[in-house]
Tab-separated table of C-alpha atoms in Angstrom:
chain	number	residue	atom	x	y	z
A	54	UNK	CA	-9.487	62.142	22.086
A	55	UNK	CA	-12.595	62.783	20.060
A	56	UNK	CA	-15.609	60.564	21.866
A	57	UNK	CA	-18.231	59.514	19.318
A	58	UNK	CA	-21.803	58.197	21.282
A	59	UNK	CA	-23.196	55.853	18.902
A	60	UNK	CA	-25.619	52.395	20.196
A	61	UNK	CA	-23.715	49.391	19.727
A	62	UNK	CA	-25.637	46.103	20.350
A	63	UNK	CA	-23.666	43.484	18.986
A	64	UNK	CA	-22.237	40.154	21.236
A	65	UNK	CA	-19.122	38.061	20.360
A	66	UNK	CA	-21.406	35.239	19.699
A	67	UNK	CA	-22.761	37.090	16.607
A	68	UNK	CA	-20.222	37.880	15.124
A	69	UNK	CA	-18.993	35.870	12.071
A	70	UNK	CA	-15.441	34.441	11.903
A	71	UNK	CA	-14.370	35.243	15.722
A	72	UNK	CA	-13.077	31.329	16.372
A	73	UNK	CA	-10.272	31.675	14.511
A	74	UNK	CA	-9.537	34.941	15.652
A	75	UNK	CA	-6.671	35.402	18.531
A	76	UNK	CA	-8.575	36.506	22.037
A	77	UNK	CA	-8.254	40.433	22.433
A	78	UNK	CA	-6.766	41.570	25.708
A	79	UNK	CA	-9.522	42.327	28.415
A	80	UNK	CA	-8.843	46.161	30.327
A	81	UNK	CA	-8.202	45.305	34.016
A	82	UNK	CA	-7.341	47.649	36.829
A	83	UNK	CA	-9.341	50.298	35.017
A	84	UNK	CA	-8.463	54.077	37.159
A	85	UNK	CA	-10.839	56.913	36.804
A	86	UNK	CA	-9.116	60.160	37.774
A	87	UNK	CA	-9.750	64.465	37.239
A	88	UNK	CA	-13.992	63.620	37.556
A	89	UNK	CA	-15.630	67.274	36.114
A	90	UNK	CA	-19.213	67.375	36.590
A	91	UNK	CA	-19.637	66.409	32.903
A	92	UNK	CA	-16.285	64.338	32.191
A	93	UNK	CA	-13.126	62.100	33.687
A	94	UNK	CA	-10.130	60.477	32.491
A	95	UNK	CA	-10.174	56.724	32.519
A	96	UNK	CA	-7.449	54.603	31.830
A	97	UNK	CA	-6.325	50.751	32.167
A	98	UNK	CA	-3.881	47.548	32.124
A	99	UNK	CA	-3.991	45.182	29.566
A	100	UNK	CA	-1.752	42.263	28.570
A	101	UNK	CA	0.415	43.018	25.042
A	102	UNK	CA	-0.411	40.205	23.654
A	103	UNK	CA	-2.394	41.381	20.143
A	104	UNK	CA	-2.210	44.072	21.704
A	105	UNK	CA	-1.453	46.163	18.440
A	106	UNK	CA	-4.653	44.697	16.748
A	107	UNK	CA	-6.343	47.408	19.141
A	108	UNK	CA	-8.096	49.899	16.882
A	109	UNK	CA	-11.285	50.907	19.181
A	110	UNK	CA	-12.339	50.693	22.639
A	111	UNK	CA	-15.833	50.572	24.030
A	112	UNK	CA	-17.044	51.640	27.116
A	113	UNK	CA	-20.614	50.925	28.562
A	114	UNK	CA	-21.666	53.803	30.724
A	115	UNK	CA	-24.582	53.521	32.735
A	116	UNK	CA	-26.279	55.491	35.570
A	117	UNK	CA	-26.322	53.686	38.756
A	118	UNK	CA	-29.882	51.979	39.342
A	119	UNK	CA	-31.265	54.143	42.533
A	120	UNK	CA	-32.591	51.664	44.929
A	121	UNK	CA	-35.891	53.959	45.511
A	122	UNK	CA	-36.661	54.318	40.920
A	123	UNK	CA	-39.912	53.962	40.257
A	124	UNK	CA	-39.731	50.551	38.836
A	125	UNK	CA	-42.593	51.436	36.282
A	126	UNK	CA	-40.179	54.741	34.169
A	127	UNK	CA	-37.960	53.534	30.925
A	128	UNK	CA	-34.774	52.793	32.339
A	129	UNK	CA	-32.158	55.117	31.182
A	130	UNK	CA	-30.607	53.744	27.094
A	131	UNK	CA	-27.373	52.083	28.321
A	132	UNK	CA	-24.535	54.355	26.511
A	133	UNK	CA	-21.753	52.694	24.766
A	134	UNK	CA	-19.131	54.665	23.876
A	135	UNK	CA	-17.085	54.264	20.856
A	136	UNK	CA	-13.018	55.781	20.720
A	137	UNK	CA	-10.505	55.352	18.724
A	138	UNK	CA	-7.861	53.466	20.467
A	139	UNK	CA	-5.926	56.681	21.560
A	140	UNK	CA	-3.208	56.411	24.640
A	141	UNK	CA	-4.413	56.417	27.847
A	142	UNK	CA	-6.156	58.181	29.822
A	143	UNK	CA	-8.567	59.317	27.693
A	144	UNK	CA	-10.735	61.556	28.259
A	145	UNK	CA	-14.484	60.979	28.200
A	146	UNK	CA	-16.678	64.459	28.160
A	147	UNK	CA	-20.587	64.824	27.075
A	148	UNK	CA	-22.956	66.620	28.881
A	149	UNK	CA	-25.380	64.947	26.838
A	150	UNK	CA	-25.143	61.965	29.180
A	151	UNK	CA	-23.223	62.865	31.836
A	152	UNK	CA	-24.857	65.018	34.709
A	153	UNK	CA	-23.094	66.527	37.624
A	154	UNK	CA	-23.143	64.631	40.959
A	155	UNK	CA	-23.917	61.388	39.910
A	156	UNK	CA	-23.175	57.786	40.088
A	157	UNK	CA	-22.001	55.784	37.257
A	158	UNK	CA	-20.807	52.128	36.797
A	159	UNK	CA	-18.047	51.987	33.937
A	160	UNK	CA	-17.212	48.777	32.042
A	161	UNK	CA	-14.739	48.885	28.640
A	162	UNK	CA	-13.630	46.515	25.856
A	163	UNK	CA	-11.195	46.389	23.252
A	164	UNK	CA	-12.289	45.942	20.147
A	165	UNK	CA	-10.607	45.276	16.151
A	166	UNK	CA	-12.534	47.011	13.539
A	167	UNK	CA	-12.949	44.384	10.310
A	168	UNK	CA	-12.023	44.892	6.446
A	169	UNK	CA	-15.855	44.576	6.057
A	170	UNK	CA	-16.393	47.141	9.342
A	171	UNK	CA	-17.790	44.693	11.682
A	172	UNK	CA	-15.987	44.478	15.057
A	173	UNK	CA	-13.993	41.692	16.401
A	174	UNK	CA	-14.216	42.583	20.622
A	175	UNK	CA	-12.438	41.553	23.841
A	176	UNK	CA	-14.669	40.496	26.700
A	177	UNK	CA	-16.003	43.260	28.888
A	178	UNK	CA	-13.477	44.182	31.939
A	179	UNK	CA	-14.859	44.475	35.746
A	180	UNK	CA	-17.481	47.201	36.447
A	181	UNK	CA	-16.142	50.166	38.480
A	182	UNK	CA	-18.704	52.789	40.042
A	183	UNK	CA	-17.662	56.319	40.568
A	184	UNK	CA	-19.874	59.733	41.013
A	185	UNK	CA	-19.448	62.916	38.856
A	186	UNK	CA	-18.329	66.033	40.729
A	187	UNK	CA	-20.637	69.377	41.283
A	188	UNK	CA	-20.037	72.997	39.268
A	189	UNK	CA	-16.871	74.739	39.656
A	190	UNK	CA	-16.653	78.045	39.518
A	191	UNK	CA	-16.515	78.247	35.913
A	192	UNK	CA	-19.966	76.594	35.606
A	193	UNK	CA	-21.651	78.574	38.212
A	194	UNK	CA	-19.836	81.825	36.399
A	195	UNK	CA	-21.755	81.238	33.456
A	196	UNK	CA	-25.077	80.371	35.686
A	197	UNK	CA	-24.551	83.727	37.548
A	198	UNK	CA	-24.102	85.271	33.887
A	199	UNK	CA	-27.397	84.370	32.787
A	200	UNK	CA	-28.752	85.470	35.798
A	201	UNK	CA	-27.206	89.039	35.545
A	202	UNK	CA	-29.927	89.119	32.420
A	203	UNK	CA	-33.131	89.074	34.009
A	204	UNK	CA	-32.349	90.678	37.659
A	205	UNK	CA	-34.345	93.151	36.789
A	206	UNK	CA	-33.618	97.259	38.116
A	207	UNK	CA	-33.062	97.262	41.446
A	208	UNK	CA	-35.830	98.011	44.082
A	209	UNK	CA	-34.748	99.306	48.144
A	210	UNK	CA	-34.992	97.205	50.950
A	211	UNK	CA	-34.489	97.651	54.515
A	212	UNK	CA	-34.864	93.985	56.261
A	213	UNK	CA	-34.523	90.500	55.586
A	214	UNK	CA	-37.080	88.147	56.939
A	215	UNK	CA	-37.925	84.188	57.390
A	216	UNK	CA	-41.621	82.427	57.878
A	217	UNK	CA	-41.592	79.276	59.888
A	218	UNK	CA	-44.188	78.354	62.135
A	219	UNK	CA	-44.685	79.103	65.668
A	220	UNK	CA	-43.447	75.996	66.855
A	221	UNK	CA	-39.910	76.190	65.216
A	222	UNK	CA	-39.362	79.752	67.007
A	223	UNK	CA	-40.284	78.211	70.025
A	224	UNK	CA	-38.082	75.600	69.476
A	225	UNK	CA	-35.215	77.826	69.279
A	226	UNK	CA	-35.880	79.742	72.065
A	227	UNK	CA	-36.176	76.932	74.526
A	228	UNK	CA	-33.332	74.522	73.056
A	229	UNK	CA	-30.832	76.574	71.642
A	230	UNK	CA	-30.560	80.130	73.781
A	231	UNK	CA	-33.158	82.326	71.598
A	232	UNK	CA	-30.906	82.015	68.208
A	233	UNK	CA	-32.112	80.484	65.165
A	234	UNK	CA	-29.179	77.703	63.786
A	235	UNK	CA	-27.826	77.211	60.527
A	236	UNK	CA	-28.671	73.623	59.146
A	237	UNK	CA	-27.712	71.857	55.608
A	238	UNK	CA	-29.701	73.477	52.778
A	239	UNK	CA	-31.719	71.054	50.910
A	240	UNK	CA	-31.246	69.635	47.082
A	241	UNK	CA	-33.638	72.115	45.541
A	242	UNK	CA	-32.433	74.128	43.073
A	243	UNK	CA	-29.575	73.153	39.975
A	244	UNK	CA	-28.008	69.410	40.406
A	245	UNK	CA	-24.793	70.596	40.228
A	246	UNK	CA	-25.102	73.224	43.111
A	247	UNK	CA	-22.035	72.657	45.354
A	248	UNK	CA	-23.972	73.667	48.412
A	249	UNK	CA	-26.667	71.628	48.303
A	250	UNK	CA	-26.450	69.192	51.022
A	251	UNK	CA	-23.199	70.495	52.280
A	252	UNK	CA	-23.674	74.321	52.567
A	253	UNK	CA	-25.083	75.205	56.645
A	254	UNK	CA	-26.916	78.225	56.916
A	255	UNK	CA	-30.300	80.010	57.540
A	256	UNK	CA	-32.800	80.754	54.617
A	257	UNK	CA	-34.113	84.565	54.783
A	258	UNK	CA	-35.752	86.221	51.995
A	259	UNK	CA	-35.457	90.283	50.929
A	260	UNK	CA	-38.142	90.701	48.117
A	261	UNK	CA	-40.451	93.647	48.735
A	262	UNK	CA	-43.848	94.201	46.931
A	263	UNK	CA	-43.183	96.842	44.513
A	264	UNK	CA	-46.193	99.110	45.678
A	265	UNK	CA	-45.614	99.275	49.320
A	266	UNK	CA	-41.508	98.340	49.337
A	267	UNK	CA	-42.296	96.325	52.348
A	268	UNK	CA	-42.115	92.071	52.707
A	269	UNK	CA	-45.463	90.748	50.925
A	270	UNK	CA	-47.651	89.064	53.531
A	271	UNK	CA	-47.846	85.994	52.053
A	272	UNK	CA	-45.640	83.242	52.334
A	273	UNK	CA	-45.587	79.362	51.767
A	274	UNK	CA	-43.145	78.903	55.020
A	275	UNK	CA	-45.146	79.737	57.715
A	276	UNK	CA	-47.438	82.248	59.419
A	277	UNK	CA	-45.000	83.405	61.893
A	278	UNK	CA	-41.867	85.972	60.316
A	279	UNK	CA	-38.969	86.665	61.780
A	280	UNK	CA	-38.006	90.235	60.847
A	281	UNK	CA	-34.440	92.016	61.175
A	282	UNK	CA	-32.856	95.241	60.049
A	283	UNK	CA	-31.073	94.621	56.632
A	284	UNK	CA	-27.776	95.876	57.899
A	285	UNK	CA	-27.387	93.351	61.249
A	286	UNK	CA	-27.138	90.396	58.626
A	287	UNK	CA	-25.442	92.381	55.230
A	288	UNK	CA	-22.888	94.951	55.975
A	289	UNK	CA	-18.984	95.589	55.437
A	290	UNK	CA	-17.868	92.457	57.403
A	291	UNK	CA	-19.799	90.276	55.410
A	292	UNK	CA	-19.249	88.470	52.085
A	293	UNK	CA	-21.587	87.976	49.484
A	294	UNK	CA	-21.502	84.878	47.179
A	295	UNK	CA	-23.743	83.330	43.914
A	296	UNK	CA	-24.905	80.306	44.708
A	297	UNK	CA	-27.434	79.164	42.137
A	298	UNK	CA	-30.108	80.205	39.601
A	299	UNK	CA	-32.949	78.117	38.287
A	300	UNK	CA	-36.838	77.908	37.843
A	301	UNK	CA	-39.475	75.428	38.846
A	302	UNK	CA	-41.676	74.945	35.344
A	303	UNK	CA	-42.660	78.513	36.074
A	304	UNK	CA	-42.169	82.041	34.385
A	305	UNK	CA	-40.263	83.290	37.842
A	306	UNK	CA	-36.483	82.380	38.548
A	307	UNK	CA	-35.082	81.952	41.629
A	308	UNK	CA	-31.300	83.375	42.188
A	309	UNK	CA	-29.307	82.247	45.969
A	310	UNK	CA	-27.007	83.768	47.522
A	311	UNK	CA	-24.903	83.366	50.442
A	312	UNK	CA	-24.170	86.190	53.114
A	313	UNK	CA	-21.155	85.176	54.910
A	314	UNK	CA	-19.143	86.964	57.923
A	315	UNK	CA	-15.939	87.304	56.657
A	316	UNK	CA	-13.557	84.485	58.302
A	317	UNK	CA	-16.139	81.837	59.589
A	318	UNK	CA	-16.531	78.461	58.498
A	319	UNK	CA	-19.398	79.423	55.838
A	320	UNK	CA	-16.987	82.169	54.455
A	321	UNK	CA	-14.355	79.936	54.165
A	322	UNK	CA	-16.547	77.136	52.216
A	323	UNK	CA	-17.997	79.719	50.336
A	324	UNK	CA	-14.344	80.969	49.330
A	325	UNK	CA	-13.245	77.906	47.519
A	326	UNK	CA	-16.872	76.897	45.503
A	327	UNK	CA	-18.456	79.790	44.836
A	328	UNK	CA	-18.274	83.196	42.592
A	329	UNK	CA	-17.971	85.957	45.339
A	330	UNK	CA	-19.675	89.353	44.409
A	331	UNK	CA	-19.013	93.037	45.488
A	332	UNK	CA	-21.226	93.875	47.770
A	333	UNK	CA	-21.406	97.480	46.427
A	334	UNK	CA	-21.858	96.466	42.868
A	335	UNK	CA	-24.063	93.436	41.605
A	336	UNK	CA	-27.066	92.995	39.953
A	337	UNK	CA	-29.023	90.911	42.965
A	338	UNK	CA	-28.315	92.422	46.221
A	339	UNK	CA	-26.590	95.905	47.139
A	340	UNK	CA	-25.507	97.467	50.597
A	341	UNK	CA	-23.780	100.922	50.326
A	342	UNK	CA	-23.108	104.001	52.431
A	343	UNK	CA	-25.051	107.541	51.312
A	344	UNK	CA	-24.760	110.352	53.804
A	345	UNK	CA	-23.550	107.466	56.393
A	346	UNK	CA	-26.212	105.459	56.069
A	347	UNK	CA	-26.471	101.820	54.665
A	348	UNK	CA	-28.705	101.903	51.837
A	349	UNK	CA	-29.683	98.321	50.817
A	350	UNK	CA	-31.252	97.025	47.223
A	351	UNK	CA	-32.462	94.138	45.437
A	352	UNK	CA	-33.024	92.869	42.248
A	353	UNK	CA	-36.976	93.176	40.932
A	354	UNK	CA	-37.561	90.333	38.607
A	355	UNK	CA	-35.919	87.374	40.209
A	356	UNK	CA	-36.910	85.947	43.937
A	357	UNK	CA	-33.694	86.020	46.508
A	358	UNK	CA	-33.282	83.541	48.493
A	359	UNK	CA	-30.565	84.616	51.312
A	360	UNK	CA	-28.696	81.895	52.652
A	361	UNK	CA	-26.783	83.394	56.208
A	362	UNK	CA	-24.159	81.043	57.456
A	363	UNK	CA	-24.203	81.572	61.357
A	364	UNK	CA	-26.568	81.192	64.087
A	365	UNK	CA	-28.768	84.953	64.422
A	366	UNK	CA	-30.516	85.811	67.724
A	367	UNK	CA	-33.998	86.436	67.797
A	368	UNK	CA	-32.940	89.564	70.050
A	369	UNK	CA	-32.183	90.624	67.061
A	370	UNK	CA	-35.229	91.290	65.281
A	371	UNK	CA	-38.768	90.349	66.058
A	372	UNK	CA	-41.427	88.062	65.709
A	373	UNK	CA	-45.110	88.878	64.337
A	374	UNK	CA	-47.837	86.577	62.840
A	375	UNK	CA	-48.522	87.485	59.083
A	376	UNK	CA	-51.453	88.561	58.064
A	377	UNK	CA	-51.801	87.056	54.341
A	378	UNK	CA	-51.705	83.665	53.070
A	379	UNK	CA	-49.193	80.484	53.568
A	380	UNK	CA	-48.841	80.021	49.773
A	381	UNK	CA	-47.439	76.427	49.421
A	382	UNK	CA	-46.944	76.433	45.775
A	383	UNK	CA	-44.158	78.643	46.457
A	384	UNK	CA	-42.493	76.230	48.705
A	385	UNK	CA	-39.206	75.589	47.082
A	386	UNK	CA	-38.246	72.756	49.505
A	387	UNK	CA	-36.442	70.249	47.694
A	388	UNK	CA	-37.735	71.549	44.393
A	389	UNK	CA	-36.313	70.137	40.969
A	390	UNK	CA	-35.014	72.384	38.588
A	391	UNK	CA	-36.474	72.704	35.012
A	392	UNK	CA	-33.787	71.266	32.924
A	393	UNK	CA	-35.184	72.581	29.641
A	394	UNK	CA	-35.102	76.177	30.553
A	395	UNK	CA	-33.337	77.583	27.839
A	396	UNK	CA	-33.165	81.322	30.919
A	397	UNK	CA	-31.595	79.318	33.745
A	398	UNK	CA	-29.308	76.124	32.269
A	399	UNK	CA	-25.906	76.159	31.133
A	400	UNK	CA	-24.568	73.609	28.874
A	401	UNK	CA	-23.175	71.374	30.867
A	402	UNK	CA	-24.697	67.993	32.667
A	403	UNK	CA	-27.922	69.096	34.253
């Protein structure tokens, strides 16, 4: 099942001899099936007939053009894929050119290797289009692993608190009865992530400045900051999940995770993607009980991003304009992950 990537360029025009040569069968009804972030099982029909000249198969992998490219950037080298003809399915696997959550067309060949090691080939099949899955939670394991590395000694905290501007509390106030509502998080962070686009929740962040253990005053969200005692959000009826790690080109790393009351729809979602954590005992984000009351810490070298999964009244906490900076280089909206950071990638597709 051993898949060898090499750059085949050769047509059935060029190659010597062929006329003589009985066709090869052509793969039809080609079926891709157990799709991995970085591999999938392909298999196919094809008529007997010189049939057991078969020694090879090629398959032409390509990323599927996005409508919106820049015309202008090298298109992506078309793959071919060289296998010995093994039975079927075979396996295809690479994280050198596949990447999670993304759409590939898929065309194969048969092909006769020669005495003098040119190769006779069928004519390509159809092309089929099918999209690579997101991390399981083996791949976000070994993400949360290297994250463990640089949290950092952990630092108390007492609230969590989100920036947005004035008009966005309003908002929520007037429209939706004073609470703020989860919506889809964005595609920043790791390609793979399974909860980006899909995850609802509520962003709040938790780092403190390490002189004054209080929220810095600057932020690139907003100058308004919604404020709320750490234990109203993170407490015994809550889970806590990883979610992702990564870095924008920059020395900091971002880690996410997602606070979840135990039983709702988030916790449930949460339950079947993502590594959950004791909430006790973890490198990122702490909440224990000393002399009966909640005690709460965070990791100091990484920024937290807290991802809550249900609505949270503004009752709650309260509402003050900061007095520091909006800081949009921070903004991680949307941001793409460095996929040469040796700190925050794993080795599979990016």
């Amino acid at each position: 099942e051993q898949i060898m990537l090499i750059f085949y360029a050769g047509n059935k025009s060029q190659d010597s001899g062929i006329a003589e040569m009985e066709e090869l069968p052509v793969p039809h009804n080609i079926k891709i099936s157990n799709i991995t972030c970085d591999s999938f099982k392909i298999s196919w029909e094809m008529d007997s007939k010189s049939k057991d000249r078969i020694t090879h198969y090629f398959i032409d992998l390509n990323k599927k053009e996005n409508k919106n490219s820049n015309k202008f950037k090298h298109k992506d080298v078309p793959t071919k894929l060289v296998a010995k003809a093994v039975p079927l399915p075979m396996t295809v696997r690479g994280h050198w050119f596949l990447s999670p959550r993304t759409e590939y067309t898929v065309a194969v060949q048969t092909a006769s290797k020669q005495v003098d090691g040119d190769y006779v080939v069928s004519e390509w099949s159809e092309i089929i289009e099918f999209c690579t899955a997101d991390y399981s939670k083996v791949h976000l394991t070994q993400l949360l692993e290297k994250a463990e590395v640089i949290a950092g000694r952990m630092l108390k905290l007492s609230v969590f608190y989100r920036n947005q501007h004035k008009e966005y509390f309003d908002y929520m106030r007037e429209h939706h009865g004073n609470a703020m509502q989860p919506s889809v998080k964005d595609n920043s962070g790791s390609h793979g992530s399974p909860i980006s686009g899909k995850l609802e929740g509520i962003f709040f962040s938790c780092n403190t400045e390490f002189n004054t253990g209080k929220p810095p005053q600057d932020s690139p969200y907003g100058r308004y900051r919604f404020e709320i005692a750490a234990e109203k959000l993170f407490n015994p009826n809550t889970n806590l999940y990883f979610g992702d790690f990564y870095c924008m080109y920059t020395a900091y790393h971002y880690v996410i995770l997602v606070i979840a009351p135990v039983g709702s729809p988030g916790d449930e979602f949460c339950k079947q993607r993502l590594p959950q954590l004791n909430i006790k005992d973890n490198k990122f984000l702490t909440c224990d009980e000393e002399d009966g009351v909640m005690v709460y810490h965070h990791a100091q070298d990484v920024i937290l991003e807290v991802i809550y999964t249900d609505p949270v009244d503004l009752s709650l906490g309260t509402v003050a304009e900061i007095t520091g900076h909006q800081l949009m280089s921070l903004s991680t909206a949307n941001a793409k992950k460095d996929p040469s950071c040796k700190t925050c990638n794993i080795s599979v597709g990016r």
